[in-house]
Short mmCIF file of C-alpha atoms in Angstrom, two decimals:
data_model
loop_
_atom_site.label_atom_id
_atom_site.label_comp_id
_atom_site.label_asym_id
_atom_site.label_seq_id
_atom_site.Cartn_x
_atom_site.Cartn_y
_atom_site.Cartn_z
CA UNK A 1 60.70 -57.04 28.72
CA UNK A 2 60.17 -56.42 32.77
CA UNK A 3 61.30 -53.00 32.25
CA UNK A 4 58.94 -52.35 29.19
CA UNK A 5 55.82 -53.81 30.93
CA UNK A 6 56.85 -51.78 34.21
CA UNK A 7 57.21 -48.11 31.94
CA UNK A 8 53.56 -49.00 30.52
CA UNK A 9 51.80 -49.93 33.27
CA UNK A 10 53.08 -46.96 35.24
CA UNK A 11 51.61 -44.83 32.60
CA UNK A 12 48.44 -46.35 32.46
CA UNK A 13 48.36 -45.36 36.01
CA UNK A 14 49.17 -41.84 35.63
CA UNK A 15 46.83 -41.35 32.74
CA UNK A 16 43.91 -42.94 34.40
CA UNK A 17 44.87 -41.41 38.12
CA UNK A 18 45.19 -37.64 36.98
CA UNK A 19 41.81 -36.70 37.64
CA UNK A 20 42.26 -38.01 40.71
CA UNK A 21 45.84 -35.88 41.69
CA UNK A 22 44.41 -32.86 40.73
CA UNK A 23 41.40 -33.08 42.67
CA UNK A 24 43.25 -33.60 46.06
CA UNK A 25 45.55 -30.35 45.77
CA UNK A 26 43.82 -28.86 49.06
CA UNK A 27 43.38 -24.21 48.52
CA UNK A 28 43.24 -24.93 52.43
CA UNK A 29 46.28 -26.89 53.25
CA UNK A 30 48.19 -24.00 51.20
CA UNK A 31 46.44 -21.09 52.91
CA UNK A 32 47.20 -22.71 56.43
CA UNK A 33 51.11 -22.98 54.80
CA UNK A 34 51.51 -20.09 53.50
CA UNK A 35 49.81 -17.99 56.88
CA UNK A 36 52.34 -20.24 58.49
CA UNK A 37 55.28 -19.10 56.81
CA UNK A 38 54.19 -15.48 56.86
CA UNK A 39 53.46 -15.66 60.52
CA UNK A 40 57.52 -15.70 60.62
CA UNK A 41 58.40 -11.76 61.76
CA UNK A 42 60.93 -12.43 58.98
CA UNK A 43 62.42 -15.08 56.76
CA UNK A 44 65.32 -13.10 55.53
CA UNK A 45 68.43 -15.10 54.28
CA UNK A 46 70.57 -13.14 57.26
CA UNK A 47 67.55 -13.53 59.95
CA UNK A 48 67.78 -15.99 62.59
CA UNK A 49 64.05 -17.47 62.18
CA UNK A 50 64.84 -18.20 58.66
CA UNK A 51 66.53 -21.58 60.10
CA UNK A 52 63.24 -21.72 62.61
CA UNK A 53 61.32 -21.35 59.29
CA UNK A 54 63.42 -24.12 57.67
CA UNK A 55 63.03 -26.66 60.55
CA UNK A 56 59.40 -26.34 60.14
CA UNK A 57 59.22 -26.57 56.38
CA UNK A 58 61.50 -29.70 57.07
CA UNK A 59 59.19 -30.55 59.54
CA UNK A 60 56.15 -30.69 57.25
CA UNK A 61 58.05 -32.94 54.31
CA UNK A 62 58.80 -35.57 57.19
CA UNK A 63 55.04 -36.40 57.83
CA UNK A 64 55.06 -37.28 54.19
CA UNK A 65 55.64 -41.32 53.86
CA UNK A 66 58.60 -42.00 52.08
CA UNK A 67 60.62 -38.30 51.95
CA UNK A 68 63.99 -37.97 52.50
CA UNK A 69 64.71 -34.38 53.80
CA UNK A 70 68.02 -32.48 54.09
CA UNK A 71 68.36 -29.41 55.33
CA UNK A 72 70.96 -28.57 53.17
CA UNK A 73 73.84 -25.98 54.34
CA UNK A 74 76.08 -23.63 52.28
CA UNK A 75 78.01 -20.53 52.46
CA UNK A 76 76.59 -17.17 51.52
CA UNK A 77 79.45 -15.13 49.94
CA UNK A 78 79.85 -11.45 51.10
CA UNK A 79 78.18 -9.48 48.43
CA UNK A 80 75.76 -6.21 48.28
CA UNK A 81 73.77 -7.59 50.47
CA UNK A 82 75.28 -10.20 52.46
CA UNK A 83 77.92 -8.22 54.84
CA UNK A 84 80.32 -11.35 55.65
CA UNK A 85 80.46 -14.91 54.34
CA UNK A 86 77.37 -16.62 56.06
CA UNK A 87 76.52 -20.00 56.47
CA UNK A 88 72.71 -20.41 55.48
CA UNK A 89 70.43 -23.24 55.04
CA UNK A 90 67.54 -24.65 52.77
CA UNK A 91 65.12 -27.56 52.38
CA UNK A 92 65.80 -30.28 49.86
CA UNK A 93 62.75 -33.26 50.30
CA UNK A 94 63.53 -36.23 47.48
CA UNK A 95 60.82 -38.61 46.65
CA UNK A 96 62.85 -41.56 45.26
CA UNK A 97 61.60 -43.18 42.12
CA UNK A 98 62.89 -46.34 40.59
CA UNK A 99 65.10 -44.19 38.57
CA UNK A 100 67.72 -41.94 38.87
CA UNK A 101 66.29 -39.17 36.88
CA UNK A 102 65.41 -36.39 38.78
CA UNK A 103 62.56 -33.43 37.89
CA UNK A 104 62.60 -30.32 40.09
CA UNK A 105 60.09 -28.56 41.97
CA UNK A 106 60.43 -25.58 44.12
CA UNK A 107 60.03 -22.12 45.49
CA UNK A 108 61.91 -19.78 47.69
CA UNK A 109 61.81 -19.89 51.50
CA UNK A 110 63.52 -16.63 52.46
CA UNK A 111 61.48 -12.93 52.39
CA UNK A 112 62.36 -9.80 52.08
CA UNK A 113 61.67 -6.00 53.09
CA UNK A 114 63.92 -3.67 51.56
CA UNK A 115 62.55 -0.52 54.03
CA UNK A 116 64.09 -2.41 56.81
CA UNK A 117 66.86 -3.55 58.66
CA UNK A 118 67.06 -7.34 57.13
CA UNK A 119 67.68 -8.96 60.69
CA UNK A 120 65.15 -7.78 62.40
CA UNK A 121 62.54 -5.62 59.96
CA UNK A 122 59.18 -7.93 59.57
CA UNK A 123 59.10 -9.32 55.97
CA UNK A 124 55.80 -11.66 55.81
CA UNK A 125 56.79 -12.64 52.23
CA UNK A 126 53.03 -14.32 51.76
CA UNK A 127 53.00 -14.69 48.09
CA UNK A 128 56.61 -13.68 47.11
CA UNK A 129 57.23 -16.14 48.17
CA UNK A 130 55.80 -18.48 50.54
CA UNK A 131 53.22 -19.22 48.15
CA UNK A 132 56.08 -21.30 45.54
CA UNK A 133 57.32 -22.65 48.77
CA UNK A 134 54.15 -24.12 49.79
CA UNK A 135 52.98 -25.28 46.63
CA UNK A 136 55.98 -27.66 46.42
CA UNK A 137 55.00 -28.65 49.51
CA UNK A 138 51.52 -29.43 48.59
CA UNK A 139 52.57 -31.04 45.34
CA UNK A 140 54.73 -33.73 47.68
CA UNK A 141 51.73 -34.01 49.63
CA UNK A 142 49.71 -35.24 47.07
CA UNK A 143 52.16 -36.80 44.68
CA UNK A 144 53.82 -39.21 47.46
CA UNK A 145 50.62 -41.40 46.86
CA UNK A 146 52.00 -42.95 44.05
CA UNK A 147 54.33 -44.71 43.38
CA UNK A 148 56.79 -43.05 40.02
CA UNK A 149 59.29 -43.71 37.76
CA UNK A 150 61.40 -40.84 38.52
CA UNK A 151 62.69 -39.24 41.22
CA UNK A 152 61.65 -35.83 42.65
CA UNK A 153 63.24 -33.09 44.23
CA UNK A 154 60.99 -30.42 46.51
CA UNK A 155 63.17 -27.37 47.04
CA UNK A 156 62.47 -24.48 49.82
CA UNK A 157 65.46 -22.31 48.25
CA UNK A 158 66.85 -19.89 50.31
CA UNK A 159 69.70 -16.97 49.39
CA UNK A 160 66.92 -16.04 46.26
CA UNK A 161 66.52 -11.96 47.45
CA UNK A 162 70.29 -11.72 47.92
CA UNK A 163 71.23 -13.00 44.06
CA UNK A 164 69.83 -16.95 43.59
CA UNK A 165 72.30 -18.18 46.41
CA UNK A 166 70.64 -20.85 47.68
CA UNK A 167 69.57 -21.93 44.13
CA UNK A 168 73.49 -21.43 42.78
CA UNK A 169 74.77 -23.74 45.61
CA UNK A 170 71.92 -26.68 44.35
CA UNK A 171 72.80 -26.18 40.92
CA UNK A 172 76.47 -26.35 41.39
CA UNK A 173 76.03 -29.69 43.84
CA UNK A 174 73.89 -31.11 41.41
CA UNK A 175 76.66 -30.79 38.31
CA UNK A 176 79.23 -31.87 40.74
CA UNK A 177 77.27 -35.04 42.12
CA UNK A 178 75.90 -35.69 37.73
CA UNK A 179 72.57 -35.33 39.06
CA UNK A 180 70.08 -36.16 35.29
CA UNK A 181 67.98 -33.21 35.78
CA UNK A 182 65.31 -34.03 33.66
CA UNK A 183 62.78 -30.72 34.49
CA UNK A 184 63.32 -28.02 37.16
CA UNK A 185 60.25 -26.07 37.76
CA UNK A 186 60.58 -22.40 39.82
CA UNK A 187 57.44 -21.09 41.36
CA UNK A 188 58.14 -17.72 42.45
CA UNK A 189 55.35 -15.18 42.99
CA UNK A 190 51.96 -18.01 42.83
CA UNK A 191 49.49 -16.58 44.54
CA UNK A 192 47.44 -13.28 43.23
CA UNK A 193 45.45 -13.35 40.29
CA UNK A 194 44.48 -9.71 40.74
CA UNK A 195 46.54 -6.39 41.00
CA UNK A 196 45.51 -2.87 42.39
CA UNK A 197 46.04 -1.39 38.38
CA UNK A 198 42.33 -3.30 38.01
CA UNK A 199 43.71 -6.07 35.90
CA UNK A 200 42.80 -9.83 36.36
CA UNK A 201 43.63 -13.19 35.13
CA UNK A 202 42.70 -16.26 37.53
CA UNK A 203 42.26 -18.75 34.60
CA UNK A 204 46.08 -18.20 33.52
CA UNK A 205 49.53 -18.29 34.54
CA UNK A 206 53.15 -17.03 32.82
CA UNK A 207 55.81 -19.95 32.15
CA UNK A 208 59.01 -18.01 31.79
CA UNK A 209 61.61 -19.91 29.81
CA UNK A 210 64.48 -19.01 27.81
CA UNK A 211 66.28 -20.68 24.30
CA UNK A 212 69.49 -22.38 23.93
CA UNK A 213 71.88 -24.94 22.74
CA UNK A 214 72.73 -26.11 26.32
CA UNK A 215 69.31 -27.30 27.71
CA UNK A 216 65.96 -27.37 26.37
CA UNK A 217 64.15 -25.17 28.59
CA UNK A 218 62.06 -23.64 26.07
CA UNK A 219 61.10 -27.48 24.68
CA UNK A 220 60.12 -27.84 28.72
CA UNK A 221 57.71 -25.02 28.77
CA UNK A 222 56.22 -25.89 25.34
CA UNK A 223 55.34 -29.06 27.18
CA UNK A 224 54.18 -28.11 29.99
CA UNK A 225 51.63 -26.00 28.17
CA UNK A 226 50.49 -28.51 26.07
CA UNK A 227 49.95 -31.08 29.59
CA UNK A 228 48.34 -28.70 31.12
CA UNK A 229 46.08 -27.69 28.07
CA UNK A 230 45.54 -31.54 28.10
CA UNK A 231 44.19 -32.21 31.54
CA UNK A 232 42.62 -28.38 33.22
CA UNK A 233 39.73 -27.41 31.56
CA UNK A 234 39.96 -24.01 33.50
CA UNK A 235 43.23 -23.07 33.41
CA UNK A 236 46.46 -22.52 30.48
CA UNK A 237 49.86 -21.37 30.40
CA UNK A 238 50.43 -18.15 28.80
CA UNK A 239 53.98 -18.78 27.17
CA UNK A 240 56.91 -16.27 27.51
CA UNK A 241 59.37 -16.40 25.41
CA UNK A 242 62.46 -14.73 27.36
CA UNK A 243 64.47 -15.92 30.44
CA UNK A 244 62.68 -13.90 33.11
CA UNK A 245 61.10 -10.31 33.82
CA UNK A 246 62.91 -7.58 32.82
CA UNK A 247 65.64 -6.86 35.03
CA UNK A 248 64.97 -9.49 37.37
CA UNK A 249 65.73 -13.32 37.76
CA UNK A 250 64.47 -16.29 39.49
CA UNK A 251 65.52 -19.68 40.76
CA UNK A 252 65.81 -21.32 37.74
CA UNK A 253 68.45 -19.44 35.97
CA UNK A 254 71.16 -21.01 37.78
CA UNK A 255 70.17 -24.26 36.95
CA UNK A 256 69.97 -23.30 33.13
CA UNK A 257 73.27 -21.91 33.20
CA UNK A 258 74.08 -25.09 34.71
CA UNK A 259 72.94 -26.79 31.40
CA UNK A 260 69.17 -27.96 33.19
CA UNK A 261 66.20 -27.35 31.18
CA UNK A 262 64.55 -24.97 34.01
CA UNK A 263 61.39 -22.75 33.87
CA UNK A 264 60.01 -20.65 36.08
CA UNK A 265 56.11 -20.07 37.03
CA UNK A 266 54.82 -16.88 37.97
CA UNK A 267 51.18 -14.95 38.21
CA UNK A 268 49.97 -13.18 35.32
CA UNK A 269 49.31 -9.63 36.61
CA UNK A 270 52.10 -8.56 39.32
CA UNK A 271 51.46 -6.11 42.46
CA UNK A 272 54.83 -4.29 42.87
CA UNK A 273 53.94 -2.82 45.66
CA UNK A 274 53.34 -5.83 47.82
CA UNK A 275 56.62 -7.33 46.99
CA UNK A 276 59.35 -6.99 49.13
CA UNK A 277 57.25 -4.35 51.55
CA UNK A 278 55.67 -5.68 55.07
CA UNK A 279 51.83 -5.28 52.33
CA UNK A 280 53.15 -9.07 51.08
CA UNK A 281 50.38 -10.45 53.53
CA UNK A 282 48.27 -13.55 53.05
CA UNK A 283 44.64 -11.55 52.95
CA UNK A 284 45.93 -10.13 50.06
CA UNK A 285 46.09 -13.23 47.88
CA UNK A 286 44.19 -16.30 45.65
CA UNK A 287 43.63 -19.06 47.52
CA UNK A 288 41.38 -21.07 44.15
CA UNK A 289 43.92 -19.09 42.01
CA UNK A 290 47.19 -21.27 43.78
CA UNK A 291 45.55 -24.11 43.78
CA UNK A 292 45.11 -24.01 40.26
CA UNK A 293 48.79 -23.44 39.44
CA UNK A 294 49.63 -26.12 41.88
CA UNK A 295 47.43 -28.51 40.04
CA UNK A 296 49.12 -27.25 36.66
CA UNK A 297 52.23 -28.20 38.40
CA UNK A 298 51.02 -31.42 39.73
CA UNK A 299 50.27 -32.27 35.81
CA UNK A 300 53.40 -31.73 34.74
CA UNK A 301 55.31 -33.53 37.54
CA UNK A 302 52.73 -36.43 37.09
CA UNK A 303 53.83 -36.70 33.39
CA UNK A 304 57.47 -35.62 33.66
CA UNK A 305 57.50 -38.90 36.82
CA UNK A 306 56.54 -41.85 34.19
CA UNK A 307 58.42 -40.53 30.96
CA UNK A 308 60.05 -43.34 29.12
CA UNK A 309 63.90 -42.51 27.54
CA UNK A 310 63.52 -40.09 24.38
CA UNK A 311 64.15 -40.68 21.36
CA UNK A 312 67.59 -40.42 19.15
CA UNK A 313 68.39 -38.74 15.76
CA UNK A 314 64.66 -37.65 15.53
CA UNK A 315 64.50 -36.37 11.72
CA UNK A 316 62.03 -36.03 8.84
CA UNK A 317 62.17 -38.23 5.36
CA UNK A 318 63.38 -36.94 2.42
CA UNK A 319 60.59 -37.02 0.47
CA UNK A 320 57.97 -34.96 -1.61
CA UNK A 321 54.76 -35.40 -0.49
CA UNK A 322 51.54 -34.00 1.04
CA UNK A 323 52.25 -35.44 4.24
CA UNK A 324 54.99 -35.64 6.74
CA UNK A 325 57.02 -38.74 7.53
CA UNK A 326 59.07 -38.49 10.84
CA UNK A 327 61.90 -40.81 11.62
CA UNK A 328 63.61 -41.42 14.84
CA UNK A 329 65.73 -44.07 16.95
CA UNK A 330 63.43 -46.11 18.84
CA UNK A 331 64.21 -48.26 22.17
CA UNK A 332 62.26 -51.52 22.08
CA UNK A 333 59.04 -51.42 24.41
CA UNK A 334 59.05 -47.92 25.04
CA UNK A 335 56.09 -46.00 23.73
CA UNK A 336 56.29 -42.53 21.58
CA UNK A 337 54.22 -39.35 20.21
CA UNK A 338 54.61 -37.10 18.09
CA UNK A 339 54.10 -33.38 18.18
CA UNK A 340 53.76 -30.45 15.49
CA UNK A 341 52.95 -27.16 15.25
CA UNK A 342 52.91 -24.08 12.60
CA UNK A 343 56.25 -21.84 12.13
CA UNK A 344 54.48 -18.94 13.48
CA UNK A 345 52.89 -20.77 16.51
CA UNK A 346 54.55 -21.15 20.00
CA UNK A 347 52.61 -23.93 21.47
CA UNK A 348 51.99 -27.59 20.28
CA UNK A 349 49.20 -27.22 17.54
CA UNK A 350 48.54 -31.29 17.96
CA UNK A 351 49.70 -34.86 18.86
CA UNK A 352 49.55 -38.22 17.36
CA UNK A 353 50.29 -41.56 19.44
CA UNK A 354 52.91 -43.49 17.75
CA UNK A 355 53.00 -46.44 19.89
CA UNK A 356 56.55 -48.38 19.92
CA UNK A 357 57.27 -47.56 16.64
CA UNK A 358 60.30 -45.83 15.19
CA UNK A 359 58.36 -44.11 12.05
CA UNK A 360 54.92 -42.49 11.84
CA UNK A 361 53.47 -40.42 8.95
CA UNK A 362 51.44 -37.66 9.55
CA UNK A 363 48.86 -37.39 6.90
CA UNK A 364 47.94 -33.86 4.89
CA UNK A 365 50.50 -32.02 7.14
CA UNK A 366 52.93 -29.86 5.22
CA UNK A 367 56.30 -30.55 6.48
CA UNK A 368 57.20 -26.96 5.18
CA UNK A 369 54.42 -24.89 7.31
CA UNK A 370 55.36 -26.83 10.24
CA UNK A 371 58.18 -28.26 13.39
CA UNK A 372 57.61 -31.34 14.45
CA UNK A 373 58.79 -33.22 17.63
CA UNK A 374 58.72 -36.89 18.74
CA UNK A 375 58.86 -37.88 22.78
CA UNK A 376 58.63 -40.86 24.42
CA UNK A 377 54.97 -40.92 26.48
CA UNK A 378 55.44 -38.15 29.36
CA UNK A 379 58.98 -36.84 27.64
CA UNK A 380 59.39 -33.05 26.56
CA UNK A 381 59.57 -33.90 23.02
CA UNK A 382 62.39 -33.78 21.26
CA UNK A 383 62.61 -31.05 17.77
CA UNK A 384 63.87 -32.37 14.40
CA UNK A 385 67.99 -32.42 14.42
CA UNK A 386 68.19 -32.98 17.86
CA UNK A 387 71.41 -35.65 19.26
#
């Protein structure tokens, strides 16, 4: 009964203290970050100021009450481009919860220039990607406030430019050590809402997520565009439906081939030319436009902190009728919704609160035009058929 009172009242919290989250993200605590980072000559994985870069991103979690920072080490195996077997580091910052669950947050701390020697060449690496890098940093900032029920992880990954090192290594610790992963959440390119082809989209950013059997990152995404629909009146998610850009990857994979629902953020219009060239400067970026996907991040983590355990054998009953009967394992005291949406939509077309019950009928909704989902308050609801 202490545990059910605790989950509720901690939601209450969150509910009524969103406003207040999303209001403090600061655009000029992450411009002063980000021209920080990108005042660096270079943060490539091989450089020596990368660890100069990572003592100072260390640095900056310390001041935040209640952090426990790492500077995490691991090897860099000879590849393309890494010459020899080097020993690199990254940034791992927990905020402990009163749970063991964990939900991810993070961006990558190294840079690159590929006209350049990668020792020595200047790589700013402003948005691509300081700007992911800082925004976890921000979201610590302003989430340490409050107390939550889960526990979360700010990553400055390293190794990204050279193949997702730094993000393999975490991934691989975290199946070794049974870390329950309950979110991970890439930011990787924030910052520009604007490209040099004239297009523009500072109201909007891509979640990247991909489907399959061994996590639910796509259920993830779905939710995190439905949150953030919920509480930014200026700002979606544009859903993609595929892993990551064509060709390319992000920090997240790793941690969905490790079986983690992972997703990765990313800026709606793209300016290849200012990544990976010494043009990836700060003047060139958004500083309203990354404080709005920090704030959509900050929602999500918010929820993702105070969701209750999900629900088991979520199914539909067997019945004809004009409405829609869902079904599902309930845990006493824990509090439930329930989602649905047409066949041919992506995103969550509404939500119903179910309260603590373990049945709910959804009236006039035609079970054969639709999915449905049930979660527990704050959970990434879980699709008919589900274990």
């Amino acid at each position: 009964m202490i545990c059910a009172i605790l989950l509720a009242s901690m939601t209450t919290v969150q509910a009524n203290d969103m406003k207040e989250l999303l209001g403090a993200v600061s655009s000029a605590r992450l411009r002063a970050g980000v021209e920080k980072l990108a005042s660096f000559p270079t943060r490539n994985t091989l450089s020596p100021t990368l660890s100069e870069a990572a003592e100072w991103l260390a640095g900056e979690y310390r001041k935040i009450p209640g952090m426990q920072v790492e500077v995490m080490k691991y090897v860099a195996p000879k590849s393309r481009r890494v010459p020899d077997d080097t020993e690199v580091v990254q940034v791992v910052a927990t905020l402990p919860g009163t749970t063991d669950r964990r939900i991810l947050v993070g961006g990558h701390l190294d840079s690159l220039n590929l006209r350049v020697d990668p020792k020595t060449g200047i790589a700013p690496g402003a948005n691509d990607d300081a700007s992911g890098t800082i925004l976890a940093l921000e979201a610590a900032r302003v989430l340490s406030t409050r107390k939550w029920r889960h526990t979360m992880v700010f990553v400055g990954f390293t190794g990204e430019e050279q193949g997702l090192l730094g993000a393999t290594a975490l991934a691989a610790r975290a199946k070794a050590e049974n870390w329950q992963i309950d979110a991970v959440l890439n930011n990787d390119t924030v910052g520009s809402s604007s490209n040099l082809n004239g297009q523009s989209d500072p109201h909007r950013v891509r979640v990247f997520s991909e489907e399959a059997e061994t996590h639910a990152s796509r259920e993830l995404a779905r939710f995190i565009e439905w949150v953030v629909r919920q509480n930014m009146s200026d700002f979606s998610v544009k859903l993609v439906l595929r892993r990551d850009r064509y060709g390319r990857g992000g920090d997240h994979t790793p941690f969905a081939n490790a079986g983690f629902p992972a997703i990765r953020f990313i800026e709606v219009h793209e300016e290849y030319t200012r990544q990976h060239t010494p043009d990836d400067l700060p003047e060139h970026m958004d500083w309203e436009y990354l404080a709005r996907v920090t704030r959509a991040n900050v929602a999500a983590l918010a929820t993702l902190a105070n969701a209750g355990p999900q629900p088991e054998r979520v199914r539909l009953a067997n019945d004809q009728s004009h409405h829609a009967t869902l079904l599902w394992d309930a845990e006493p005291g824990v509090s439930y919704r329930v989602f649905w949406r047409d066949t041919a939509s992506a995103t969550w077309n509404g939500s119903k609160e179910a309260g603590e019950a373990s049945r709910f009928t959804l009236e006039n909704i035609n079970k054969d035009d639709h999915f449905f989902a049930v979660g527990s308050e704050g959970g990434v609801p879980v699709p008919l058929g589900s274990p």
